[in-house]
XYZ file of C-alpha atoms in Angstrom:
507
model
C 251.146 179.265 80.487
C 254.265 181.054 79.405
C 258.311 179.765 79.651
C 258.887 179.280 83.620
C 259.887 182.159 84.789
C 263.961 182.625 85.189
C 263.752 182.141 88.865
C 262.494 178.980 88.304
C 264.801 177.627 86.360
C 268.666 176.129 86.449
C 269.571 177.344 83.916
C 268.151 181.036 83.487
C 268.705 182.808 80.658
C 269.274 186.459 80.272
C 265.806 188.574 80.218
C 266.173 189.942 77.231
C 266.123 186.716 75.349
C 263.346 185.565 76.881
C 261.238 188.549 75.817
C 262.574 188.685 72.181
C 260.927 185.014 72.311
C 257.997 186.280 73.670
C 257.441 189.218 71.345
C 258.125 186.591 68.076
C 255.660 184.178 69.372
C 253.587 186.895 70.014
C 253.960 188.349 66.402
C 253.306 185.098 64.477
C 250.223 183.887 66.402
C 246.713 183.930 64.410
C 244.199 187.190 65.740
C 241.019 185.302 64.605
C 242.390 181.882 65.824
C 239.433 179.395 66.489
C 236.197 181.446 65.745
C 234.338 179.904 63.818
C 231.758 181.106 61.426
C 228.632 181.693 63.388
C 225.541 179.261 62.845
C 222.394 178.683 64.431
C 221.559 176.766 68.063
C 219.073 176.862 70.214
C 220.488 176.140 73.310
C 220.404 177.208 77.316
C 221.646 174.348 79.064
C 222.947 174.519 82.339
C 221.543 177.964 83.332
C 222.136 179.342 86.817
C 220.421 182.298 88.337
C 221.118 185.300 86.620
C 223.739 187.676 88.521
C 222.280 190.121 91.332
C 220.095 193.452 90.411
C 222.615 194.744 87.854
C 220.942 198.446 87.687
C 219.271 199.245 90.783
C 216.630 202.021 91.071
C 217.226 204.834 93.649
C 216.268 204.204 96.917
C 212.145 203.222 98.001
C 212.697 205.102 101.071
C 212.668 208.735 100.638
C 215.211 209.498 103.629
C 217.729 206.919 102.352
C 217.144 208.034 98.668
C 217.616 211.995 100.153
C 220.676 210.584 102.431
C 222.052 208.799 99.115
C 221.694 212.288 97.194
C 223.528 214.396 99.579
C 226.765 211.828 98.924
C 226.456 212.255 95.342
C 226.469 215.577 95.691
C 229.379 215.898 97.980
C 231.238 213.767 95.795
C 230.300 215.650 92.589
C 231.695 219.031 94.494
C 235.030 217.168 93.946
C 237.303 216.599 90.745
C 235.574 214.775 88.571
C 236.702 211.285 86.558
C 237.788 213.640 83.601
C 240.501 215.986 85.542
C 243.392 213.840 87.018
C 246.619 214.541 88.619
C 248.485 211.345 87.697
C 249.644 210.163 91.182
C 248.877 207.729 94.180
C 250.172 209.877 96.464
C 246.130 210.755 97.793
C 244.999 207.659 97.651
C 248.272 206.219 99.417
C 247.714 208.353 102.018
C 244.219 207.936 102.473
C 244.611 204.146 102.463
C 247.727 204.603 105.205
C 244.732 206.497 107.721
C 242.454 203.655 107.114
C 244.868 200.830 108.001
C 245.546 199.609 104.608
C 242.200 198.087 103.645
C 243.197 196.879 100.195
C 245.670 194.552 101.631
C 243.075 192.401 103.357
C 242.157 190.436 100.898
C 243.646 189.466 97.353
C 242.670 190.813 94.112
C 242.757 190.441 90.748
C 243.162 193.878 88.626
C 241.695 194.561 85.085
C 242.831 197.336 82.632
C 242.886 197.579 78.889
C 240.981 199.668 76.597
C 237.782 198.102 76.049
C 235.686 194.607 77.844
C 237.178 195.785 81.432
C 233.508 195.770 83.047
C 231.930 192.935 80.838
C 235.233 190.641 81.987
C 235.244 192.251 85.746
C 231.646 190.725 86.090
C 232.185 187.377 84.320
C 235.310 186.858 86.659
C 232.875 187.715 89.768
C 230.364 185.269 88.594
C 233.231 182.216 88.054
C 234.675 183.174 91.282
C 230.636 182.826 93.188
C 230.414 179.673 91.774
C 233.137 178.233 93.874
C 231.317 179.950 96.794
C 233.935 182.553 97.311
C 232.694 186.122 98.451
C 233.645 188.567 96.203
C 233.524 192.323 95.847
C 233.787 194.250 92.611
C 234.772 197.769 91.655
C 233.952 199.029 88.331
C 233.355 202.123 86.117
C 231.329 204.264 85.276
C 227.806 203.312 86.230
C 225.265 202.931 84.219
C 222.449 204.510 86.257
C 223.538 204.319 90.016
C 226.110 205.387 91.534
C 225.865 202.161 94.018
C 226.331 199.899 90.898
C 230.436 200.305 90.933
C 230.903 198.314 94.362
C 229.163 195.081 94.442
C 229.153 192.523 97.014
C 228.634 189.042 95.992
C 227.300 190.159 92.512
C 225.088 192.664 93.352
C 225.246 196.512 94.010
C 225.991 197.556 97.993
C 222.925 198.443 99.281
C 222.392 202.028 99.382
C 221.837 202.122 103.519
C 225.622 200.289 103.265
C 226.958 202.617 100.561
C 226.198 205.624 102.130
C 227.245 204.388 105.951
C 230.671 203.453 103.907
C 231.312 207.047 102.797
C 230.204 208.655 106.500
C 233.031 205.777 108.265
C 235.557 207.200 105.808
C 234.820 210.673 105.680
C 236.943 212.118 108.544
C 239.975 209.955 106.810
C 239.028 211.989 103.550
C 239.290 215.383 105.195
C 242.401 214.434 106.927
C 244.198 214.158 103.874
C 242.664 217.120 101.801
C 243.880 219.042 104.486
C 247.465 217.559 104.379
C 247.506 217.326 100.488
C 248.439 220.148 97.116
C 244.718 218.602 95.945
C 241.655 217.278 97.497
C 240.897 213.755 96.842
C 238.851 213.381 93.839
C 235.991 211.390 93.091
C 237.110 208.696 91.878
C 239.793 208.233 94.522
C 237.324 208.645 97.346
C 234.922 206.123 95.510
C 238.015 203.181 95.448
C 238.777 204.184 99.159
C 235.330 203.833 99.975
C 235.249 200.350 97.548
C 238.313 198.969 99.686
C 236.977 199.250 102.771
C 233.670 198.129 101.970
C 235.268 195.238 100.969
C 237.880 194.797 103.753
C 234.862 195.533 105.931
C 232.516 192.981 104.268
C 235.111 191.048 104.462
C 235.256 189.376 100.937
C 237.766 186.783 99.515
C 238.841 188.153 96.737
C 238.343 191.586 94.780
C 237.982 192.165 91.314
C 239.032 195.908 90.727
C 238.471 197.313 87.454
C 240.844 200.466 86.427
C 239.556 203.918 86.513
C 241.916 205.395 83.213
C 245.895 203.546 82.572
C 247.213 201.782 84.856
C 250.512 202.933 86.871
C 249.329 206.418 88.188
C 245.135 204.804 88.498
C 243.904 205.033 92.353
C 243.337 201.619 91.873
C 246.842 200.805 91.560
C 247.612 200.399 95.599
C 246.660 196.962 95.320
C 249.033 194.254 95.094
C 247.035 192.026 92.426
C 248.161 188.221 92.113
C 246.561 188.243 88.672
C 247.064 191.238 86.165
C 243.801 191.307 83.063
C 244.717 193.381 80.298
C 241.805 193.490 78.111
C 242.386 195.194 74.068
C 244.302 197.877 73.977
C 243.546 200.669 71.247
C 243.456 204.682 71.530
C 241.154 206.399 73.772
C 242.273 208.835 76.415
C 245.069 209.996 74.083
C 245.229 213.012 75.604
C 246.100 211.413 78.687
C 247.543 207.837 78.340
C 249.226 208.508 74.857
C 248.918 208.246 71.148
C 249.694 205.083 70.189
C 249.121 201.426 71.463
C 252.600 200.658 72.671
C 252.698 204.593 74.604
C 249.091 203.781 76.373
C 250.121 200.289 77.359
C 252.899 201.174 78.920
C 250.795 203.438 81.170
C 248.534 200.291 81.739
C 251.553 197.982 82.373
C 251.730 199.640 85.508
C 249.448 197.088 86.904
C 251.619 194.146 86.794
C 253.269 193.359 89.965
C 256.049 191.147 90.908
C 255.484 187.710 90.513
C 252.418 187.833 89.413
C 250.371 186.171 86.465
C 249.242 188.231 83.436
C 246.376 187.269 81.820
C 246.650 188.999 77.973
C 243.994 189.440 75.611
C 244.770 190.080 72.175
C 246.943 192.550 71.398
C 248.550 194.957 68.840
C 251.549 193.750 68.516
C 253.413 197.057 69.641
C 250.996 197.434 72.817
C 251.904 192.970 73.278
C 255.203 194.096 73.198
C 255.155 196.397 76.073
C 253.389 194.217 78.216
C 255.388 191.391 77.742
C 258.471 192.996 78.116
C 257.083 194.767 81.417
C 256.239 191.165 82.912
C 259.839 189.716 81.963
C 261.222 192.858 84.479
C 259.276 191.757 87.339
C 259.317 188.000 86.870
C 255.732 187.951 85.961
C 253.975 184.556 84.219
C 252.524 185.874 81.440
C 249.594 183.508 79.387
C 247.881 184.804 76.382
C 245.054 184.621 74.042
C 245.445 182.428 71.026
C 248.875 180.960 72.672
C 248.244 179.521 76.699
C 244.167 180.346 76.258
C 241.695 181.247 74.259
C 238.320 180.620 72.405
C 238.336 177.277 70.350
C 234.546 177.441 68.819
C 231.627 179.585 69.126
C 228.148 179.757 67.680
C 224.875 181.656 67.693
C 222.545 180.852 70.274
C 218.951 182.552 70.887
C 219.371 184.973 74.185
C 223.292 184.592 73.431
C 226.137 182.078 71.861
C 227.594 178.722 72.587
C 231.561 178.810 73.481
C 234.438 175.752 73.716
C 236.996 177.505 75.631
C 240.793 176.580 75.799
C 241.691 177.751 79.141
C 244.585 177.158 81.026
C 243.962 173.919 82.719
C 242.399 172.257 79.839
C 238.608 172.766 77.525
C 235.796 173.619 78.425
C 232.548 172.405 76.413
C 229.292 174.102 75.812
C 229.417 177.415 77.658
C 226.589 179.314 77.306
C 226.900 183.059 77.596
C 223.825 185.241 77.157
C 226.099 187.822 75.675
C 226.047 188.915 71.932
C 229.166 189.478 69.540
C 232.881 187.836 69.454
C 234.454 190.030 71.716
C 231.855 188.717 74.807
C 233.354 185.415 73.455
C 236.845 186.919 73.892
C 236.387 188.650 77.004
C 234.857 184.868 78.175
C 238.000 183.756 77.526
C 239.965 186.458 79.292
C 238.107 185.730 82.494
C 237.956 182.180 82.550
C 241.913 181.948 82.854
C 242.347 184.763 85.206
C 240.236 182.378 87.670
C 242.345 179.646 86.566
C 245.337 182.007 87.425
C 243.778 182.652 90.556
C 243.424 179.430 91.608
C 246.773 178.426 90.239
C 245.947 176.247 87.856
C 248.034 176.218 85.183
C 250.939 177.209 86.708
C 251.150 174.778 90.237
C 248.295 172.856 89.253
C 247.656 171.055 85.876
C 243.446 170.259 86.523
C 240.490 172.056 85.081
C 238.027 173.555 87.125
C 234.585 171.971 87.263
C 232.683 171.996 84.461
C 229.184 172.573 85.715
C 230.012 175.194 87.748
C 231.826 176.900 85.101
C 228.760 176.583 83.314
C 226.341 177.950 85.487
C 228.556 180.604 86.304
C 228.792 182.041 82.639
C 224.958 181.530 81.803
C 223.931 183.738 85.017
C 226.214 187.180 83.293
C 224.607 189.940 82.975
C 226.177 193.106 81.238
C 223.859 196.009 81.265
C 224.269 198.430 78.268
C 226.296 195.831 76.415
C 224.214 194.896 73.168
C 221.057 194.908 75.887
C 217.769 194.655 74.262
C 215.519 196.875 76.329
C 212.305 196.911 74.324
C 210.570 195.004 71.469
C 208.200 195.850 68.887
C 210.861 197.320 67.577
C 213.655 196.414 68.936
C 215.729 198.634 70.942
C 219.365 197.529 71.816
C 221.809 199.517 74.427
C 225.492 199.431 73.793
C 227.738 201.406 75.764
C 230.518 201.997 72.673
C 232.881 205.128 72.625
C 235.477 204.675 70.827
C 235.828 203.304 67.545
C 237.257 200.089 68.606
C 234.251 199.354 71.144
C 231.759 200.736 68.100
C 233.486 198.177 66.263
C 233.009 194.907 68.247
C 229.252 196.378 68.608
C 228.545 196.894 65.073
C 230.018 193.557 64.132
C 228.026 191.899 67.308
C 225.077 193.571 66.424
C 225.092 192.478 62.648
C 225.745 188.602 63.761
C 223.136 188.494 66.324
C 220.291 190.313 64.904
C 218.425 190.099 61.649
C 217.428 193.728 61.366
C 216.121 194.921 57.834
C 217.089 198.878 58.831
C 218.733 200.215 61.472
C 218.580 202.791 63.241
C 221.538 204.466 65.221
C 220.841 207.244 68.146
C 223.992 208.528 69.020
C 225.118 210.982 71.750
C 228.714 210.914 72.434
C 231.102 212.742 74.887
C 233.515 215.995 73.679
C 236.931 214.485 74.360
C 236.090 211.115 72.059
C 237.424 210.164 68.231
C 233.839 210.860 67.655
C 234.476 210.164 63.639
C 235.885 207.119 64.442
C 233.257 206.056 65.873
C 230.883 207.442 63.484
C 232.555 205.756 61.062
C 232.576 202.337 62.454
C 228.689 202.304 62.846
C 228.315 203.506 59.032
C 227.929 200.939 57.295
C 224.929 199.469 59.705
C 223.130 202.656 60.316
C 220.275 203.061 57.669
C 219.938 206.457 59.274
C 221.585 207.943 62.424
C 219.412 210.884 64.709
C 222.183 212.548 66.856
C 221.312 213.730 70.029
C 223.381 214.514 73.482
C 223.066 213.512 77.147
C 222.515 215.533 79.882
C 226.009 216.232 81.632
C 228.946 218.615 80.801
C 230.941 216.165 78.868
C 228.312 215.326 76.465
C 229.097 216.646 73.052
C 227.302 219.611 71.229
C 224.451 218.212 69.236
C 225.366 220.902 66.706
C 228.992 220.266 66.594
C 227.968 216.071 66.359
C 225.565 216.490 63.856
C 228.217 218.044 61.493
C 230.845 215.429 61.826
C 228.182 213.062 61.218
C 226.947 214.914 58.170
C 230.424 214.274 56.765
C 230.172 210.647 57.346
C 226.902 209.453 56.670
C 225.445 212.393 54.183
C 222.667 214.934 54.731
C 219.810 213.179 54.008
C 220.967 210.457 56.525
C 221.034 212.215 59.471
C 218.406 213.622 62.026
C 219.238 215.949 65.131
C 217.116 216.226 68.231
C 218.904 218.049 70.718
C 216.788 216.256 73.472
C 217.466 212.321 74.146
C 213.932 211.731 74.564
C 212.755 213.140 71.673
C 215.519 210.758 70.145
C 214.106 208.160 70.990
C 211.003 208.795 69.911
C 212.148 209.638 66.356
C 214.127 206.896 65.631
C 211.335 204.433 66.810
C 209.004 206.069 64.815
C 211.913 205.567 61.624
C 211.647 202.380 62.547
C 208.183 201.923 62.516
C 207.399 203.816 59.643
C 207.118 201.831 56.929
C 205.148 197.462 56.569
C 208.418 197.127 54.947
C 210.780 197.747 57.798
C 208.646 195.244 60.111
C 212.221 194.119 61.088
C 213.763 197.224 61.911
C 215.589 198.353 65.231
C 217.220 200.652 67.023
C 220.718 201.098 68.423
C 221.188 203.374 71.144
C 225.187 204.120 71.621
C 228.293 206.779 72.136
C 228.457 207.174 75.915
C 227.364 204.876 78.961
C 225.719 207.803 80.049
C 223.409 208.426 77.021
C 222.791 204.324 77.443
C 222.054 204.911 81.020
C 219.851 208.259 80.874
C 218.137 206.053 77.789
C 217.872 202.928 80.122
C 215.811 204.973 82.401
C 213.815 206.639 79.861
C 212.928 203.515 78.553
C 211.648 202.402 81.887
C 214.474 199.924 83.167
C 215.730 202.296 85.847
């Protein structure tokens, strides 16, 4: 962990020393410290069950699948993720009506830029291997909107998601009628995730951030462990232009006394953090200093992991996850359970090793490098931004042996959509551009011209339609004896990945 915090000490010294330490450890540590080059293993030992129905399908019943639709459309009537009015103020109030839910239980909180949901549901599998009950909240979904509460690793049942929203509903209309603006969606989704859990009642929660940090609807938690996954820019418009401006909106998140659990950082956005958890007498441990990943190395269905966590290492960790930053975000999560547990701080013990084990082999992380089909193969990755298109392009080029590539790409309007063009460049043989079915989605028109400019004329395909996509870029890849090996890669949205998922008959 970090220097003991002041309080604990005799002899305290003044804050601002301690974070100018901080920030020049901080500075001089190694980003790629203890990856090693990837080889080959065959290995899945210790494998547990596999985490709960990560996408479910709607509803088998058709009145619970049409009772399940009316919610989704009275919560699409409302402000959608995309239009905020950075406060707490609704969702304080709406949490005051309902008796403070969120405080039933204690929580660990997750923001950052990019890994939030991969590490939200590798903490909720470590945490259901010590037989805790757990409830998650995370966003977007994929496919269903039932996917961002879970109980116990799976998605609240639809009967239980929609009797959720009809016990809080009266509470909602109480305060759009006593506030400037209705509750949005997303705040009526984490007062519906609260009490589900309060109601369940679970042990612990593991809340994901909607967008920042300090103004989220999230944020009316008191968290004993803060997760900041990598920051870099997305949301600019929002959250700020630079790494240090966005992570102080994320900051917001650490609470008094709490531990901090930091992933690596820019050192500007590291900065901020740090400095944040030195005001509020935070313990702050971070990747490649208190924690972090000591070896790692292909493995067919996934990779092979020694972690450095908090309490000690942990030895062949199978996660059936592909690229470094699963590795990374492995990392992340295993010491925020530490954290949890206090280990590392009160404790100096590791947890046990089979469990930990058992928990990590059972992740699943749908639209996360997900192969979805074969013959060729066709791999989901949820990437928007070009530091998430990034990570995939690099995971994607270390775990797969693809002669050509294939890239369909439908993005949203409000993305560094040449960034992320750019980042998937050098892997895409050929890119067909395409858009998804909602509002947000990007013209295909506009798309395709930015991604003339990148990739060149004769390297770029449009179908308007996502289907028809599809079916052109698996026919590029089948084109040809030559390209036997070839694949596709379906990215720029979670919601072209999900309408894709379905299309390719996962939903």
């Amino acid at each position: 962990m970090s220097e003991p915090r002041p309080s604990d000490r005799h002899d305290a010294p003044d804050p601002d020393d301690t974070f100018e330490e901080i920030v020049d450890e901080a500075t001089q540590r190694d980003p790629d410290l203890a990856v090693i080059e990837a080889g080959s293993r065959t290995l899945r030992a210790h494998s547990g069950q596999p985490q709960g129905e990560a996408v479910p399908a709607r509803p088998a019943d058709p009145e619970t699948d049409k009772a399940l639709r009316a919610v989704e459309q009275e919560l699409a009537g409302r402000w959608g993720e995309t239009k905020l009015e950075p406060s707490v103020t609704r969702i304080a109030a709406l949490m005051d009506v309902l008796g403070e839910p969120q405080r039933a239980y204690p929580s660990i909180h997750i923001t950052g830029t990019n890994g939030k949901t991969s590490t939200a549901r590798m903490i909720e599998a470590l945490l259901n291997a010590f037989e805790l009950r757990t409830g998650r909240y995370t966003s977007p979904h994929v496919q269903s909107i039932t996917e961002r509460i879970s109980l116990d690793g799976s998605p609240i049942e639809p009967e239980r998601f929609i009797e959720t929203y009809e016990d809080i509903k009266p509470y909602v209309e109480m305060v759009d009628a006593q506030q400037p603006y209705r509750l949005s969606f997303f705040e009526v989704l984490t007062g519906m995730a609260y009490a589900a859990f309060a109601d369940a009642p679970v042990d612990v929660a593991v809340v994901e951030v909607g967008m920042g940090g300090t103004w989220d609807a999230t944020n009316v938690i008191d968290s004993t462990v803060a997760v900041v996954t990598p920051i870099s820019l997305d949301h600019t418009d929002r959250l700020g232009t630079t790494p240090a401006e966005i992570a102080g909106e994320k900051a917001g998140v650490i609470k008094q006394g709490a531990t901090v659990i930091l992933a690596q950082q820019p050192v500007d956005a590291a900065q901020v953090m740090l400095k944040k958890a030195v005001e509020v007498d935070a313990t702050v441990a971070r990747e490649g200093m208190e924690f972090g990943v000591t070896s790692r190395e292909i493995a067919v269905g996934g990779q092979l992991l020694t972690l450095r966590g908090l309490g000690g290492e942990y030895t062949e960790i199978f996660l059936p996850l592909y690229g470094a930053h699963q590795a990374h975000n492995a990392a992340v999560a295993l010491s925020a359970v530490e954290a949890f547990f206090g280990i590392g701080a009160e404790q100096a013990r590791s947890l046990d090793i089979d469990a930990i084990r058992k928990a990590f082999a059972s992740v699943l992380s749908p639209g996360r490098l997900e192969v979805v089909r074969s013959s060729p193969t066709v791999v989901l990755d949820a990437a928007h931004n070009p530091a998430g298109a990034k990570a995939a392009a690099d995971g994607i080029t270390e775990a797969f042996s693809f002669s050509r590539l294939i890239g369909v790409v439908g993005t949203s309007g409000d993305k560094d959509v040449r960034g992320l063009l750019e980042a998937f460049e050098p892997i895409f043989a050929e890119i067909v551009v395409t858009q998804n079915s909602t509002a947000r989605a990007m013209d295909v028109d506009e798309l395709a011209a930015i991604a003339v400019e990148v990739f060149g004329d004769d390297r770029v395909q449009v179908e308007p339609r996502l289907d028809d996509a599809l079916e052109a870029a698996i026919t590029l890849a089948e084109e040809e004896d030559e390209y036997a090996g070839a694949g596709v890669l379906v990215t720029g949205s979670v919601i072209t990945v999900g309408e894709a998922r379905l299309l390719l008959g996962r939903g």
